[in-house]
Tab-separated table of C-alpha atoms and ligand atoms in Angstrom:
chain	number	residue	atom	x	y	z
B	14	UNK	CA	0.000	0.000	0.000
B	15	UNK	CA	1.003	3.458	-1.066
B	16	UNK	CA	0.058	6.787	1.653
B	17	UNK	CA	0.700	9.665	-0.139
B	18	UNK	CA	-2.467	11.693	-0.453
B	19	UNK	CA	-3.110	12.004	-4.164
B	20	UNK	CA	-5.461	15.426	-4.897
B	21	UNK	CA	-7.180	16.523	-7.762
B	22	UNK	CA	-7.523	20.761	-7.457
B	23	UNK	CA	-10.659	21.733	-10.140
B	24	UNK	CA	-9.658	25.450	-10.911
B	25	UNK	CA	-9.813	27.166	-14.104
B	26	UNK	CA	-7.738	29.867	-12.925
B	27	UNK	CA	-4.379	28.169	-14.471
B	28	UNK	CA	-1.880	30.065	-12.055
B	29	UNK	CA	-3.963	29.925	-9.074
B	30	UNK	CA	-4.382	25.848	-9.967
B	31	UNK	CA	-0.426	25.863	-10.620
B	32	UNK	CA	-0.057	27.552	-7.157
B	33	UNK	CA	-1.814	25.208	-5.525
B	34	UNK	CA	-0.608	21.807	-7.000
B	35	UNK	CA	2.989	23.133	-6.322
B	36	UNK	CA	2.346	23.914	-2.713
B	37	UNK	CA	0.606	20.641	-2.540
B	38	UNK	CA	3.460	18.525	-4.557
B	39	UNK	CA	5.700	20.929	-1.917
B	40	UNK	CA	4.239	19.154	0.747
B	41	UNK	CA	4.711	15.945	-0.608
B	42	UNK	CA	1.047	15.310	-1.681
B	43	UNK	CA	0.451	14.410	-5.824
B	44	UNK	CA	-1.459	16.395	-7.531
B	45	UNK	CA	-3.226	16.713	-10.625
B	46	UNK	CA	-5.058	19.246	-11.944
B	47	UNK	CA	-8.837	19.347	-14.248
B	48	UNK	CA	-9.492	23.204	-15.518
B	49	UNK	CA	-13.121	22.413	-16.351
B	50	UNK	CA	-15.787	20.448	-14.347
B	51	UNK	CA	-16.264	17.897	-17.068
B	52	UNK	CA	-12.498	16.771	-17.178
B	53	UNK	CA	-13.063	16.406	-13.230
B	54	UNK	CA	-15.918	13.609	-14.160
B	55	UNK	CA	-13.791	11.535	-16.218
B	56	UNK	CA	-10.618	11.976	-14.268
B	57	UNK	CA	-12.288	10.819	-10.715
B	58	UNK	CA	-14.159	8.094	-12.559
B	59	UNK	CA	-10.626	7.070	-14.133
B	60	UNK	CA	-8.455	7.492	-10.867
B	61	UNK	CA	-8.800	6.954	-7.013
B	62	UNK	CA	-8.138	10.358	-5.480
B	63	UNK	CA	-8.207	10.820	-1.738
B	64	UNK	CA	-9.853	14.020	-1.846
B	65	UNK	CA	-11.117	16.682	-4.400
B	66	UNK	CA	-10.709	20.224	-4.876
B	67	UNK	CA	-13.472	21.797	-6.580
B	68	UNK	CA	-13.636	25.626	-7.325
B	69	UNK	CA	-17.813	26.738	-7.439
B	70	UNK	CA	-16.829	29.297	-10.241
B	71	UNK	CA	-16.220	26.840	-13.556
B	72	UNK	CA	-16.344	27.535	-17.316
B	73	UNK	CA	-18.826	24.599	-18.718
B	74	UNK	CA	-20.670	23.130	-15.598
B	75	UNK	CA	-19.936	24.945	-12.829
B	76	UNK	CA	-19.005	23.419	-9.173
B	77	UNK	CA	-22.195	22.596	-7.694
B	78	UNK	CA	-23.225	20.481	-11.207
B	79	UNK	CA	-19.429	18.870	-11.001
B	80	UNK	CA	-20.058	17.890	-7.530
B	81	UNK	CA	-24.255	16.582	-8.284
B	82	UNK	CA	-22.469	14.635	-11.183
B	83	UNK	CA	-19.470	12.988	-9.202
B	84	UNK	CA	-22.034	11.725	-6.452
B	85	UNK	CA	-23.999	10.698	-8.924
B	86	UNK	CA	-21.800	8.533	-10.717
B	87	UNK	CA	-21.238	6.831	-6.997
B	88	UNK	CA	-17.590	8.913	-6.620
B	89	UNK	CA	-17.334	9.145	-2.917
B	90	UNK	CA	-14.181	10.912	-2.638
B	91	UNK	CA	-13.962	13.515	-0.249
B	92	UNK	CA	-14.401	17.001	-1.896
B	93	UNK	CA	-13.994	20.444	-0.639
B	94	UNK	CA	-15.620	23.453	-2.119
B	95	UNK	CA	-13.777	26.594	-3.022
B	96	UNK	CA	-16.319	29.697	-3.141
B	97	UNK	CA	-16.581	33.063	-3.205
B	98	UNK	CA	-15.678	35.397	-0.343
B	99	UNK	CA	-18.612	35.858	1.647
B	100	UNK	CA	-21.080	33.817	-0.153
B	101	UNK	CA	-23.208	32.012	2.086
B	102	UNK	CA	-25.737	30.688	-0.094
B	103	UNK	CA	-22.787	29.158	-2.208
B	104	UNK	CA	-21.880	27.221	1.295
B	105	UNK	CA	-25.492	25.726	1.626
B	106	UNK	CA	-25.640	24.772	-1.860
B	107	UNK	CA	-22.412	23.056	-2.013
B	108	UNK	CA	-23.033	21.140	0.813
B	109	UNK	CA	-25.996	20.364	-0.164
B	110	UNK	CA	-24.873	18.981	-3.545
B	111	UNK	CA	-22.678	16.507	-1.729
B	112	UNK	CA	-19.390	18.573	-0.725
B	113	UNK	CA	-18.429	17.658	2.518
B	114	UNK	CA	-16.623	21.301	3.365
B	115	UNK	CA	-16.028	24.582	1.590
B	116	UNK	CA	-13.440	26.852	2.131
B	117	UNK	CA	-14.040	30.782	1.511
B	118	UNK	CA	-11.274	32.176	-0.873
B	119	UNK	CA	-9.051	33.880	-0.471
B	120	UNK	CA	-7.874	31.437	1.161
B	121	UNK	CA	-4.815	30.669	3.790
B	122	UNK	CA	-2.737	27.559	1.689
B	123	UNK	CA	-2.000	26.304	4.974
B	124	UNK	CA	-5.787	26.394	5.966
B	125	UNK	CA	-6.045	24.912	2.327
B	126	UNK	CA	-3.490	22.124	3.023
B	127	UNK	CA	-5.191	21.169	6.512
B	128	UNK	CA	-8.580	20.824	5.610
B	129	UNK	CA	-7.533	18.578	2.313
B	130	UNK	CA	-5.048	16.005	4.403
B	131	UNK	CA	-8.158	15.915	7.245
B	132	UNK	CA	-10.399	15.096	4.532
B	133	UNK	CA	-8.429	12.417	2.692
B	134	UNK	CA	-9.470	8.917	3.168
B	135	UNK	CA	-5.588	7.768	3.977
B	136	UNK	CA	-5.033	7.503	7.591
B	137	UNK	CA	-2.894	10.840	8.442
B	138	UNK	CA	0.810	10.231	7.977
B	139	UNK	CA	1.781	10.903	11.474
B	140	UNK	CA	0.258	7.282	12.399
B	141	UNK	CA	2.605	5.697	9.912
B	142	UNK	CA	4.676	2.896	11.429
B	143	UNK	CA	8.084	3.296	10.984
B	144	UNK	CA	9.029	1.299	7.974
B	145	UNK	CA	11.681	-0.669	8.026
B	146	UNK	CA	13.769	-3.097	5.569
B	147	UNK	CA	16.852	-5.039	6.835
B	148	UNK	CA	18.871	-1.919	8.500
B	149	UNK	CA	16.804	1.001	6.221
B	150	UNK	CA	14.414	2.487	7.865
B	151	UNK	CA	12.262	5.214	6.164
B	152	UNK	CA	9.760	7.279	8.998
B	153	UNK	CA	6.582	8.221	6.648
B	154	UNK	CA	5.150	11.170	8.787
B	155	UNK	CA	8.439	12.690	9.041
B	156	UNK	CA	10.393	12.008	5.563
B	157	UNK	CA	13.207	11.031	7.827
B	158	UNK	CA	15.528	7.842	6.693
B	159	UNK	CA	18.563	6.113	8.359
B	160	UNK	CA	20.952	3.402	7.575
B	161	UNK	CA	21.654	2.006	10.841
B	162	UNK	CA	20.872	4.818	12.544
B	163	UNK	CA	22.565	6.843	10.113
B	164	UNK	CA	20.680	10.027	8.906
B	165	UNK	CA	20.586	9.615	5.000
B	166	UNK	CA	19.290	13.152	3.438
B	167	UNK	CA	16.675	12.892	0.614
B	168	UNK	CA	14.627	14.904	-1.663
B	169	UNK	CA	11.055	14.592	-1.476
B	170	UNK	CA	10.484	12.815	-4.449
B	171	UNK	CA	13.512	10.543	-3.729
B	172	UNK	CA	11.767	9.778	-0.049
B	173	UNK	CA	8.428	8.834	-1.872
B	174	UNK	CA	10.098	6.231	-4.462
B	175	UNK	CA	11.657	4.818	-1.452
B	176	UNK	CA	8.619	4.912	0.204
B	177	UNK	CA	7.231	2.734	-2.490
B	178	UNK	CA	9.766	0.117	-2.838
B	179	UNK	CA	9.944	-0.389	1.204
B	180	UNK	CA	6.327	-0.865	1.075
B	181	UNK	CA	6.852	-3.827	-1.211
B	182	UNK	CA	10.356	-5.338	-0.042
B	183	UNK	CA	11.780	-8.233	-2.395
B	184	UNK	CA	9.356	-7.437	-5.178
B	185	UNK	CA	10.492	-6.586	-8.320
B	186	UNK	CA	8.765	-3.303	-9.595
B	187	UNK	CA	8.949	-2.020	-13.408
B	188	UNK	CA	9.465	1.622	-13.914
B	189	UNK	CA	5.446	1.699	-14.636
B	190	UNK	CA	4.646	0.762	-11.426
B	191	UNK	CA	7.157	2.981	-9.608
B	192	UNK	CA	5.680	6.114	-11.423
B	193	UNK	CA	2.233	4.986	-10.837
B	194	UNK	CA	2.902	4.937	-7.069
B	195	UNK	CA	5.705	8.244	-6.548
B	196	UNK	CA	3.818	10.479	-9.569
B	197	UNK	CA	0.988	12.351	-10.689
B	198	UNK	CA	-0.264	11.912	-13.885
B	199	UNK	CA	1.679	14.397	-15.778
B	200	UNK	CA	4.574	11.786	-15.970
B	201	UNK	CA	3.990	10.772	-19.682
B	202	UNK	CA	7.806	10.880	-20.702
B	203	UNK	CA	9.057	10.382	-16.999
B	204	UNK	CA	9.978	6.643	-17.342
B	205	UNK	CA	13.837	7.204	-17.790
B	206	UNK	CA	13.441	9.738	-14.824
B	207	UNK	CA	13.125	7.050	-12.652
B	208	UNK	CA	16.612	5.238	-13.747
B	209	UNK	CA	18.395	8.582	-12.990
B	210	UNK	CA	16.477	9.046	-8.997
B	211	UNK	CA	17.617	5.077	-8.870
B	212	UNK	CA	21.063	6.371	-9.540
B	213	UNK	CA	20.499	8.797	-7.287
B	214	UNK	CA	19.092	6.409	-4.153
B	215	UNK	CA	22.313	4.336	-4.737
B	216	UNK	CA	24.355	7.232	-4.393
B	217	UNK	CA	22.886	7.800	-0.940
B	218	UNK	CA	21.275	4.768	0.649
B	219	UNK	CA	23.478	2.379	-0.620
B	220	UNK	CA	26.931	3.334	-1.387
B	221	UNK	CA	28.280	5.068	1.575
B	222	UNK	CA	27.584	2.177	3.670
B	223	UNK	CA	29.075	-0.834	0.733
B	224	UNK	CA	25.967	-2.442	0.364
B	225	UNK	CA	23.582	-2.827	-3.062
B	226	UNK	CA	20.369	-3.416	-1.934
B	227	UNK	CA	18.412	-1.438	-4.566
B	228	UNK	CA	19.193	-3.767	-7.429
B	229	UNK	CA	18.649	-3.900	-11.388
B	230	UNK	CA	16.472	-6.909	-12.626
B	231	UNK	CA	16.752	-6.701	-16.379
B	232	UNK	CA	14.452	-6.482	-18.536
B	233	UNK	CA	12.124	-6.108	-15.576
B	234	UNK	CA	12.957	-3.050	-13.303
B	235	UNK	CA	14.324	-2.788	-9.443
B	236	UNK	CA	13.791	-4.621	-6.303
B	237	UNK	CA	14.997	-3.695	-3.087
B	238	UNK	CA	16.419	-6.737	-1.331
B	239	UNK	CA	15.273	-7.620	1.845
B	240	UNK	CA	17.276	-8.065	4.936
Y	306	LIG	CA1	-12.645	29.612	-10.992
Protein backbone atom coordinates (compact mmCIF):
# COMPACT_ATOMS: atom_id res chain seq x y z
CA UNK A 1 0.00 0.00 0.00
CA UNK A 2 1.00 3.46 -1.07
CA UNK A 3 0.06 6.79 1.65
CA UNK A 4 0.70 9.67 -0.14
CA UNK A 5 -2.47 11.69 -0.45
CA UNK A 6 -3.11 12.00 -4.16
CA UNK A 7 -5.46 15.43 -4.90
CA UNK A 8 -7.18 16.52 -7.76
CA UNK A 9 -7.52 20.76 -7.46
CA UNK A 10 -10.66 21.73 -10.14
CA UNK A 11 -9.66 25.45 -10.91
CA UNK A 12 -9.81 27.17 -14.10
CA UNK A 13 -7.74 29.87 -12.92
CA UNK A 14 -4.38 28.17 -14.47
CA UNK A 15 -1.88 30.07 -12.05
CA UNK A 16 -3.96 29.93 -9.07
CA UNK A 17 -4.38 25.85 -9.97
CA UNK A 18 -0.43 25.86 -10.62
CA UNK A 19 -0.06 27.55 -7.16
CA UNK A 20 -1.81 25.21 -5.53
CA UNK A 21 -0.61 21.81 -7.00
CA UNK A 22 2.99 23.13 -6.32
CA UNK A 23 2.35 23.91 -2.71
CA UNK A 24 0.61 20.64 -2.54
CA UNK A 25 3.46 18.53 -4.56
CA UNK A 26 5.70 20.93 -1.92
CA UNK A 27 4.24 19.15 0.75
CA UNK A 28 4.71 15.94 -0.61
CA UNK A 29 1.05 15.31 -1.68
CA UNK A 30 0.45 14.41 -5.82
CA UNK A 31 -1.46 16.40 -7.53
CA UNK A 32 -3.23 16.71 -10.62
CA UNK A 33 -5.06 19.25 -11.94
CA UNK A 34 -8.84 19.35 -14.25
CA UNK A 35 -9.49 23.20 -15.52
CA UNK A 36 -13.12 22.41 -16.35
CA UNK A 37 -15.79 20.45 -14.35
CA UNK A 38 -16.26 17.90 -17.07
CA UNK A 39 -12.50 16.77 -17.18
CA UNK A 40 -13.06 16.41 -13.23
CA UNK A 41 -15.92 13.61 -14.16
CA UNK A 42 -13.79 11.54 -16.22
CA UNK A 43 -10.62 11.98 -14.27
CA UNK A 44 -12.29 10.82 -10.71
CA UNK A 45 -14.16 8.09 -12.56
CA UNK A 46 -10.63 7.07 -14.13
CA UNK A 47 -8.46 7.49 -10.87
CA UNK A 48 -8.80 6.95 -7.01
CA UNK A 49 -8.14 10.36 -5.48
CA UNK A 50 -8.21 10.82 -1.74
CA UNK A 51 -9.85 14.02 -1.85
CA UNK A 52 -11.12 16.68 -4.40
CA UNK A 53 -10.71 20.22 -4.88
CA UNK A 54 -13.47 21.80 -6.58
CA UNK A 55 -13.64 25.63 -7.32
CA UNK A 56 -17.81 26.74 -7.44
CA UNK A 57 -16.83 29.30 -10.24
CA UNK A 58 -16.22 26.84 -13.56
CA UNK A 59 -16.34 27.54 -17.32
CA UNK A 60 -18.83 24.60 -18.72
CA UNK A 61 -20.67 23.13 -15.60
CA UNK A 62 -19.94 24.95 -12.83
CA UNK A 63 -19.00 23.42 -9.17
CA UNK A 64 -22.19 22.60 -7.69
CA UNK A 65 -23.22 20.48 -11.21
CA UNK A 66 -19.43 18.87 -11.00
CA UNK A 67 -20.06 17.89 -7.53
CA UNK A 68 -24.25 16.58 -8.28
CA UNK A 69 -22.47 14.64 -11.18
CA UNK A 70 -19.47 12.99 -9.20
CA UNK A 71 -22.03 11.72 -6.45
CA UNK A 72 -24.00 10.70 -8.92
CA UNK A 73 -21.80 8.53 -10.72
CA UNK A 74 -21.24 6.83 -7.00
CA UNK A 75 -17.59 8.91 -6.62
CA UNK A 76 -17.33 9.14 -2.92
CA UNK A 77 -14.18 10.91 -2.64
CA UNK A 78 -13.96 13.52 -0.25
CA UNK A 79 -14.40 17.00 -1.90
CA UNK A 80 -13.99 20.44 -0.64
CA UNK A 81 -15.62 23.45 -2.12
CA UNK A 82 -13.78 26.59 -3.02
CA UNK A 83 -16.32 29.70 -3.14
CA UNK A 84 -16.58 33.06 -3.21
CA UNK A 85 -15.68 35.40 -0.34
CA UNK A 86 -18.61 35.86 1.65
CA UNK A 87 -21.08 33.82 -0.15
CA UNK A 88 -23.21 32.01 2.09
CA UNK A 89 -25.74 30.69 -0.09
CA UNK A 90 -22.79 29.16 -2.21
CA UNK A 91 -21.88 27.22 1.30
CA UNK A 92 -25.49 25.73 1.63
CA UNK A 93 -25.64 24.77 -1.86
CA UNK A 94 -22.41 23.06 -2.01
CA UNK A 95 -23.03 21.14 0.81
CA UNK A 96 -26.00 20.36 -0.16
CA UNK A 97 -24.87 18.98 -3.55
CA UNK A 98 -22.68 16.51 -1.73
CA UNK A 99 -19.39 18.57 -0.72
CA UNK A 100 -18.43 17.66 2.52
CA UNK A 101 -16.62 21.30 3.36
CA UNK A 102 -16.03 24.58 1.59
CA UNK A 103 -13.44 26.85 2.13
CA UNK A 104 -14.04 30.78 1.51
CA UNK A 105 -11.27 32.18 -0.87
CA UNK A 106 -9.05 33.88 -0.47
CA UNK A 107 -7.87 31.44 1.16
CA UNK A 108 -4.82 30.67 3.79
CA UNK A 109 -2.74 27.56 1.69
CA UNK A 110 -2.00 26.30 4.97
CA UNK A 111 -5.79 26.39 5.97
CA UNK A 112 -6.05 24.91 2.33
CA UNK A 113 -3.49 22.12 3.02
CA UNK A 114 -5.19 21.17 6.51
CA UNK A 115 -8.58 20.82 5.61
CA UNK A 116 -7.53 18.58 2.31
CA UNK A 117 -5.05 16.00 4.40
CA UNK A 118 -8.16 15.91 7.24
CA UNK A 119 -10.40 15.10 4.53
CA UNK A 120 -8.43 12.42 2.69
CA UNK A 121 -9.47 8.92 3.17
CA UNK A 122 -5.59 7.77 3.98
CA UNK A 123 -5.03 7.50 7.59
CA UNK A 124 -2.89 10.84 8.44
CA UNK A 125 0.81 10.23 7.98
CA UNK A 126 1.78 10.90 11.47
CA UNK A 127 0.26 7.28 12.40
CA UNK A 128 2.61 5.70 9.91
CA UNK A 129 4.68 2.90 11.43
CA UNK A 130 8.08 3.30 10.98
CA UNK A 131 9.03 1.30 7.97
CA UNK A 132 11.68 -0.67 8.03
CA UNK A 133 13.77 -3.10 5.57
CA UNK A 134 16.85 -5.04 6.84
CA UNK A 135 18.87 -1.92 8.50
CA UNK A 136 16.80 1.00 6.22
CA UNK A 137 14.41 2.49 7.87
CA UNK A 138 12.26 5.21 6.16
CA UNK A 139 9.76 7.28 9.00
CA UNK A 140 6.58 8.22 6.65
CA UNK A 141 5.15 11.17 8.79
CA UNK A 142 8.44 12.69 9.04
CA UNK A 143 10.39 12.01 5.56
CA UNK A 144 13.21 11.03 7.83
CA UNK A 145 15.53 7.84 6.69
CA UNK A 146 18.56 6.11 8.36
CA UNK A 147 20.95 3.40 7.57
CA UNK A 148 21.65 2.01 10.84
CA UNK A 149 20.87 4.82 12.54
CA UNK A 150 22.57 6.84 10.11
CA UNK A 151 20.68 10.03 8.91
CA UNK A 152 20.59 9.62 5.00
CA UNK A 153 19.29 13.15 3.44
CA UNK A 154 16.68 12.89 0.61
CA UNK A 155 14.63 14.90 -1.66
CA UNK A 156 11.06 14.59 -1.48
CA UNK A 157 10.48 12.82 -4.45
CA UNK A 158 13.51 10.54 -3.73
CA UNK A 159 11.77 9.78 -0.05
CA UNK A 160 8.43 8.83 -1.87
CA UNK A 161 10.10 6.23 -4.46
CA UNK A 162 11.66 4.82 -1.45
CA UNK A 163 8.62 4.91 0.20
CA UNK A 164 7.23 2.73 -2.49
CA UNK A 165 9.77 0.12 -2.84
CA UNK A 166 9.94 -0.39 1.20
CA UNK A 167 6.33 -0.87 1.08
CA UNK A 168 6.85 -3.83 -1.21
CA UNK A 169 10.36 -5.34 -0.04
CA UNK A 170 11.78 -8.23 -2.39
CA UNK A 171 9.36 -7.44 -5.18
CA UNK A 172 10.49 -6.59 -8.32
CA UNK A 173 8.77 -3.30 -9.59
CA UNK A 174 8.95 -2.02 -13.41
CA UNK A 175 9.46 1.62 -13.91
CA UNK A 176 5.45 1.70 -14.64
CA UNK A 177 4.65 0.76 -11.43
CA UNK A 178 7.16 2.98 -9.61
CA UNK A 179 5.68 6.11 -11.42
CA UNK A 180 2.23 4.99 -10.84
CA UNK A 181 2.90 4.94 -7.07
CA UNK A 182 5.70 8.24 -6.55
CA UNK A 183 3.82 10.48 -9.57
CA UNK A 184 0.99 12.35 -10.69
CA UNK A 185 -0.26 11.91 -13.88
CA UNK A 186 1.68 14.40 -15.78
CA UNK A 187 4.57 11.79 -15.97
CA UNK A 188 3.99 10.77 -19.68
CA UNK A 189 7.81 10.88 -20.70
CA UNK A 190 9.06 10.38 -17.00
CA UNK A 191 9.98 6.64 -17.34
CA UNK A 192 13.84 7.20 -17.79
CA UNK A 193 13.44 9.74 -14.82
CA UNK A 194 13.13 7.05 -12.65
CA UNK A 195 16.61 5.24 -13.75
CA UNK A 196 18.40 8.58 -12.99
CA UNK A 197 16.48 9.05 -9.00
CA UNK A 198 17.62 5.08 -8.87
CA UNK A 199 21.06 6.37 -9.54
CA UNK A 200 20.50 8.80 -7.29
CA UNK A 201 19.09 6.41 -4.15
CA UNK A 202 22.31 4.34 -4.74
CA UNK A 203 24.35 7.23 -4.39
CA UNK A 204 22.89 7.80 -0.94
CA UNK A 205 21.28 4.77 0.65
CA UNK A 206 23.48 2.38 -0.62
CA UNK A 207 26.93 3.33 -1.39
CA UNK A 208 28.28 5.07 1.57
CA UNK A 209 27.58 2.18 3.67
CA UNK A 210 29.07 -0.83 0.73
CA UNK A 211 25.97 -2.44 0.36
CA UNK A 212 23.58 -2.83 -3.06
CA UNK A 213 20.37 -3.42 -1.93
CA UNK A 214 18.41 -1.44 -4.57
CA UNK A 215 19.19 -3.77 -7.43
CA UNK A 216 18.65 -3.90 -11.39
CA UNK A 217 16.47 -6.91 -12.63
CA UNK A 218 16.75 -6.70 -16.38
CA UNK A 219 14.45 -6.48 -18.54
CA UNK A 220 12.12 -6.11 -15.58
CA UNK A 221 12.96 -3.05 -13.30
CA UNK A 222 14.32 -2.79 -9.44
CA UNK A 223 13.79 -4.62 -6.30
CA UNK A 224 15.00 -3.70 -3.09
CA UNK A 225 16.42 -6.74 -1.33
CA UNK A 226 15.27 -7.62 1.85
CA UNK A 227 17.28 -8.06 4.94
CA1 LIG B 1 -12.64 29.61 -10.99
Amino acid sequence: MICTVRVLVVEDEVPLARLIREGLTGDGLLADVAIRGEDALWMAGATAYDVICLDVNLPGIDGFETCRRLREEGVTTPILMLTARDAVDDRIAGLDTGADDYLVKPFDFGELLARLRALSRRPPVVDDAVLTVGDLTLDPATHQVQRRGTHIDLSVKEVQILEVFMRRPGEVLSRLQVLEGAWDSGYENRSNVIDVYIRYLREKIDRPFGVETLETVRGAGYRLRPG
